[in-house]
Amino acid sequence: MMLEEKRFENVTYLLSYPEGFDSAKKYPLVIFLHGAGTRSADTEILRGNGGFLNLQRRQSRGYVLLAPLCSVNNWNEVMSSLIGLVGLLREESYIDSTRIHLTGNSMGGYGTWELGSLRPEWFASIMPVCGGGIPWMAASLKDLPIRAFHGLKDQTVDPSESLKMAQAVNRKGGWAELILFPDCAHNCWDRVYTTEENYDWLLSFTNLREAAQAEDLSGARFG
């Protein structure tokens, strides 16, 4: 597996390629936004991040993995650069621009909701974990497949943050699914990123809105 460290404007990032990568072919892109505990100016902590490592281990599914590093307070402060970076990668010849998927946990969950809200037309699916967003921006997410997660014992980010976003999207006619873990605290991402079915879900979508067949995901369920 090939791993590169690069920089775009004020964002350093890791780009991980699947085994047997061939630049003449097209691959899905999975974007991972880490949480606050991984904030740093050095990618060493990102390389050891559990979410990133779990996503790397599943690259046999055939996707390129992008993991930007946040060295400031939160993703919002570098959102302009993050948008520029994703926009740049969308144009790479080896990226299938109809299969770009976004996920992140905690601070990265907030970043996932925000980036998804700002550029919903770029993504085939998003999977925010124990984060929150801006409910009045929910209308922009109504055509985007969303699966969110939260632990009900979370005392760092209140589960209502995910619930408010899922409900707001669904009120606008979207299909945001919220999976709640009654026995999990904040780090429910350990369960999310080790469950194969979540990768099946995330990667199953292509960015063809007119062909999307949505299930009724109007309410939360317990997982």
Tab-separated table of C-alpha atoms in Angstrom:
chain	number	residue	atom	x	y	z
A	1	MET	CA	0.000	0.000	0.000
A	2	MET	CA	1.390	3.386	-1.009
A	3	LEU	CA	1.028	6.363	1.328
A	4	GLU	CA	1.962	9.915	0.344
A	5	GLU	CA	2.159	13.079	2.417
A	6	LYS	CA	1.313	16.266	0.530
A	7	ARG	CA	0.258	19.844	1.183
A	8	PHE	CA	-2.404	22.090	-0.324
A	9	GLU	CA	-2.416	25.714	0.808
A	10	ASN	CA	-2.434	25.506	4.633
A	11	VAL	CA	-3.560	21.861	4.863
A	12	THR	CA	-1.174	18.911	5.011
A	13	TYR	CA	-2.784	15.624	4.025
A	14	LEU	CA	-2.194	11.920	3.597
A	15	LEU	CA	-3.200	10.117	0.428
A	16	SER	CA	-3.340	6.327	0.664
A	17	TYR	CA	-3.651	4.182	-2.449
A	18	PRO	CA	-5.031	0.630	-2.607
A	19	GLU	CA	-2.831	-2.352	-3.399
A	20	GLY	CA	-2.106	-2.584	-7.118
A	21	PHE	CA	-3.040	1.042	-7.731
A	22	ASP	CA	-2.991	1.933	-11.447
A	23	SER	CA	-3.241	5.630	-12.312
A	24	ALA	CA	-4.795	4.702	-15.657
A	25	LYS	CA	-7.874	3.363	-13.843
A	26	LYS	CA	-10.574	5.176	-11.891
A	27	TYR	CA	-11.129	4.673	-8.164
A	28	PRO	CA	-13.693	5.825	-5.596
A	29	LEU	CA	-12.391	8.413	-3.132
A	30	VAL	CA	-13.099	8.178	0.609
A	31	ILE	CA	-12.362	11.316	2.650
A	32	PHE	CA	-11.751	10.990	6.384
A	33	LEU	CA	-11.861	13.989	8.741
A	34	HIS	CA	-10.288	13.245	12.126
A	35	GLY	CA	-11.382	14.456	15.549
A	36	ALA	CA	-9.952	17.082	17.895
A	37	GLY	CA	-7.545	14.669	19.591
A	38	THR	CA	-5.566	14.329	16.359
A	39	ARG	CA	-5.056	18.072	15.749
A	40	SER	CA	-1.375	18.615	15.053
A	41	ALA	CA	1.159	20.115	12.681
A	42	ASP	CA	2.741	16.671	12.294
A	43	THR	CA	1.059	13.821	10.388
A	44	GLU	CA	2.603	11.226	12.700
A	45	ILE	CA	-0.428	11.359	15.016
A	46	LEU	CA	-2.776	11.096	12.012
A	47	ARG	CA	-0.928	8.019	10.740
A	48	GLY	CA	-1.761	6.305	14.042
A	49	ASN	CA	-5.373	7.490	14.232
A	50	GLY	CA	-7.738	4.546	14.749
A	51	GLY	CA	-10.331	5.728	12.255
A	52	PHE	CA	-7.704	6.328	9.589
A	53	LEU	CA	-6.105	2.923	10.212
A	54	ASN	CA	-9.465	1.140	10.000
A	55	LEU	CA	-10.242	2.882	6.724
A	56	GLN	CA	-6.780	1.968	5.427
A	57	ARG	CA	-7.257	-1.692	6.338
A	58	ARG	CA	-10.345	-1.815	4.124
A	59	GLN	CA	-8.718	-0.386	1.017
A	60	SER	CA	-8.886	-3.855	-0.488
A	61	ARG	CA	-12.369	-2.598	-1.394
A	62	GLY	CA	-10.578	-0.527	-4.006
A	63	TYR	CA	-10.766	3.113	-2.927
A	64	VAL	CA	-8.249	5.921	-2.583
A	65	LEU	CA	-8.215	7.379	0.933
A	66	LEU	CA	-7.738	11.096	1.622
A	67	ALA	CA	-7.000	12.155	5.213
A	68	PRO	CA	-6.362	15.885	5.710
A	69	LEU	CA	-4.699	17.092	8.902
A	70	CYS	CA	-6.245	19.916	10.921
A	71	SER	CA	-3.568	21.972	12.711
A	72	VAL	CA	-5.913	24.750	13.906
A	73	ASN	CA	-8.922	24.776	16.252
A	74	ASN	CA	-11.447	23.087	13.982
A	75	TRP	CA	-12.260	22.182	10.384
A	76	ASN	CA	-14.318	25.321	9.899
A	77	GLU	CA	-11.141	27.426	10.116
A	78	VAL	CA	-9.612	25.623	7.118
A	79	MET	CA	-12.845	24.873	5.263
A	80	SER	CA	-11.920	27.035	2.275
A	81	SER	CA	-8.665	25.109	1.805
A	82	LEU	CA	-10.434	21.802	2.413
A	83	ILE	CA	-12.944	22.620	-0.325
A	84	GLY	CA	-10.074	23.548	-2.629
A	85	LEU	CA	-8.269	20.289	-1.872
A	86	VAL	CA	-11.302	18.100	-2.541
A	87	GLY	CA	-12.032	20.111	-5.679
A	88	LEU	CA	-8.492	19.451	-6.884
A	89	LEU	CA	-8.711	15.705	-6.266
A	90	ARG	CA	-12.088	15.501	-7.999
A	91	GLU	CA	-10.291	16.494	-11.195
A	92	GLU	CA	-7.592	13.830	-10.933
A	93	SER	CA	-7.844	11.342	-13.807
A	94	TYR	CA	-7.712	8.350	-11.438
A	95	ILE	CA	-10.627	9.528	-9.256
A	96	ASP	CA	-14.189	8.527	-10.142
A	97	SER	CA	-15.932	11.836	-9.471
A	98	THR	CA	-19.310	10.077	-9.188
A	99	ARG	CA	-18.062	8.028	-6.228
A	100	ILE	CA	-16.678	10.434	-3.641
A	101	HIS	CA	-17.632	9.537	-0.069
A	102	LEU	CA	-17.128	11.596	3.104
A	103	THR	CA	-16.867	10.547	6.744
A	104	GLY	CA	-15.422	11.882	9.980
A	105	ASN	CA	-15.726	11.547	13.733
A	106	SER	CA	-16.305	14.074	16.556
A	107	MET	CA	-14.774	17.338	15.304
A	108	GLY	CA	-14.546	15.526	11.984
A	109	GLY	CA	-18.241	14.674	12.280
A	110	TYR	CA	-18.957	18.391	12.459
A	111	GLY	CA	-16.641	18.877	9.494
A	112	THR	CA	-18.491	16.181	7.562
A	113	TRP	CA	-21.859	17.829	8.102
A	114	GLU	CA	-20.394	21.221	7.147
A	115	LEU	CA	-18.480	20.162	4.038
A	116	GLY	CA	-21.442	18.054	2.928
A	117	SER	CA	-23.746	21.060	3.379
A	118	LEU	CA	-21.456	23.368	1.426
A	119	ARG	CA	-20.749	21.032	-1.501
A	120	PRO	CA	-23.508	18.371	-1.492
A	121	GLU	CA	-23.271	17.970	-5.253
A	122	TRP	CA	-19.754	16.552	-4.904
A	123	PHE	CA	-20.584	13.538	-2.758
A	124	ALA	CA	-22.180	10.157	-3.351
A	125	SER	CA	-22.721	9.627	0.405
A	126	ILE	CA	-21.646	11.010	3.776
A	127	MET	CA	-21.245	9.290	7.151
A	128	PRO	CA	-20.831	11.724	10.085
A	129	VAL	CA	-19.975	10.143	13.443
A	130	CYS	CA	-20.824	11.812	16.794
A	131	GLY	CA	-20.823	15.320	15.368
A	132	GLY	CA	-23.325	18.041	14.624
A	133	GLY	CA	-24.109	20.719	12.113
A	134	ILE	CA	-26.186	23.746	11.238
A	135	PRO	CA	-29.842	22.707	10.912
A	136	TRP	CA	-30.815	25.703	8.757
A	137	MET	CA	-28.404	24.401	6.091
A	138	ALA	CA	-30.161	21.031	6.017
A	139	ALA	CA	-32.074	21.762	2.803
A	140	SER	CA	-28.828	21.495	0.833
A	141	LEU	CA	-28.435	17.893	2.074
A	142	LYS	CA	-31.852	16.589	1.062
A	143	ASP	CA	-30.591	14.717	-2.036
A	144	LEU	CA	-27.541	13.209	-0.328
A	145	PRO	CA	-27.538	9.724	1.263
A	146	ILE	CA	-26.575	10.203	4.922
A	147	ARG	CA	-25.934	7.705	7.690
A	148	ALA	CA	-25.055	9.309	11.032
A	149	PHE	CA	-24.024	7.656	14.303
A	150	HIS	CA	-24.001	8.667	17.955
A	151	GLY	CA	-23.585	7.035	21.345
A	152	LEU	CA	-26.374	7.819	23.790
A	153	LYS	CA	-23.859	7.963	26.667
A	154	ASP	CA	-21.802	10.622	24.895
A	155	GLN	CA	-20.949	13.424	27.339
A	156	THR	CA	-18.598	15.230	24.943
A	157	VAL	CA	-21.002	15.894	22.061
A	158	ASP	CA	-24.660	15.596	23.006
A	159	PRO	CA	-26.527	13.021	20.879
A	160	SER	CA	-29.143	15.694	20.176
A	161	GLU	CA	-26.585	17.309	17.836
A	162	SER	CA	-26.848	14.383	15.407
A	163	LEU	CA	-30.594	14.070	15.964
A	164	LYS	CA	-31.249	17.728	15.128
A	165	MET	CA	-29.373	17.396	11.841
A	166	ALA	CA	-31.024	14.132	10.785
A	167	GLN	CA	-34.476	15.490	11.605
A	168	ALA	CA	-33.809	18.764	9.789
A	169	VAL	CA	-32.667	16.943	6.644
A	170	ASN	CA	-35.657	14.632	6.684
A	171	ARG	CA	-38.098	17.507	7.202
A	172	LYS	CA	-36.738	18.912	3.944
A	173	GLY	CA	-37.469	15.641	2.151
A	174	GLY	CA	-34.074	13.978	2.583
A	175	TRP	CA	-33.100	10.497	3.756
A	176	ALA	CA	-30.775	10.943	6.714
A	177	GLU	CA	-30.533	7.812	8.847
A	178	LEU	CA	-29.388	8.081	12.457
A	179	ILE	CA	-28.058	5.012	14.255
A	180	LEU	CA	-27.888	5.358	18.030
A	181	PHE	CA	-25.796	3.132	20.300
A	182	PRO	CA	-27.395	2.910	23.784
A	183	ASP	CA	-24.213	1.503	25.351
A	184	CYS	CA	-21.629	3.812	23.732
A	185	ALA	CA	-20.051	7.027	24.969
A	186	HIS	CA	-18.205	9.472	22.715
A	187	ASN	CA	-15.886	7.035	20.952
A	188	CYS	CA	-18.594	5.133	19.106
A	189	TRP	CA	-16.373	5.471	16.022
A	190	ASP	CA	-14.527	2.334	17.136
A	191	ARG	CA	-17.712	0.391	16.426
A	192	VAL	CA	-18.606	2.342	13.300
A	193	TYR	CA	-15.260	1.920	11.544
A	194	THR	CA	-14.901	-1.779	12.383
A	195	THR	CA	-18.363	-2.735	11.083
A	196	GLU	CA	-18.137	-3.988	7.507
A	197	GLU	CA	-21.771	-3.217	6.749
A	198	ASN	CA	-21.056	0.498	7.146
A	199	TYR	CA	-18.468	0.284	4.364
A	200	ASP	CA	-20.980	-1.625	2.239
A	201	TRP	CA	-23.420	1.234	2.770
A	202	LEU	CA	-20.945	4.085	2.248
A	203	LEU	CA	-19.536	2.703	-0.991
A	204	SER	CA	-22.835	1.520	-2.468
A	205	PHE	CA	-23.852	4.936	-3.804
A	206	THR	CA	-22.949	6.781	-6.962
A	207	ASN	CA	-23.560	10.487	-7.411
A	208	LEU	CA	-26.434	10.109	-9.870
A	209	ARG	CA	-29.330	11.834	-8.165
A	210	GLU	CA	-31.929	10.897	-10.748
A	211	ALA	CA	-31.117	7.213	-10.340
A	212	ALA	CA	-31.047	7.197	-6.536
A	213	GLN	CA	-33.493	4.820	-4.881
A	214	ALA	CA	-33.975	6.062	-1.336
A	215	GLU	CA	-35.326	3.997	1.485
A	216	ASP	CA	-37.542	5.569	4.115
A	217	LEU	CA	-34.938	6.801	6.566
A	218	SER	CA	-37.147	9.346	8.265
A	219	GLY	CA	-36.413	8.254	11.827
A	220	ALA	CA	-33.610	7.078	14.049
A	221	ARG	CA	-33.043	3.450	14.865
A	222	PHE	CA	-30.985	1.721	17.501
A	223	GLY	CA	-27.902	-0.207	16.348
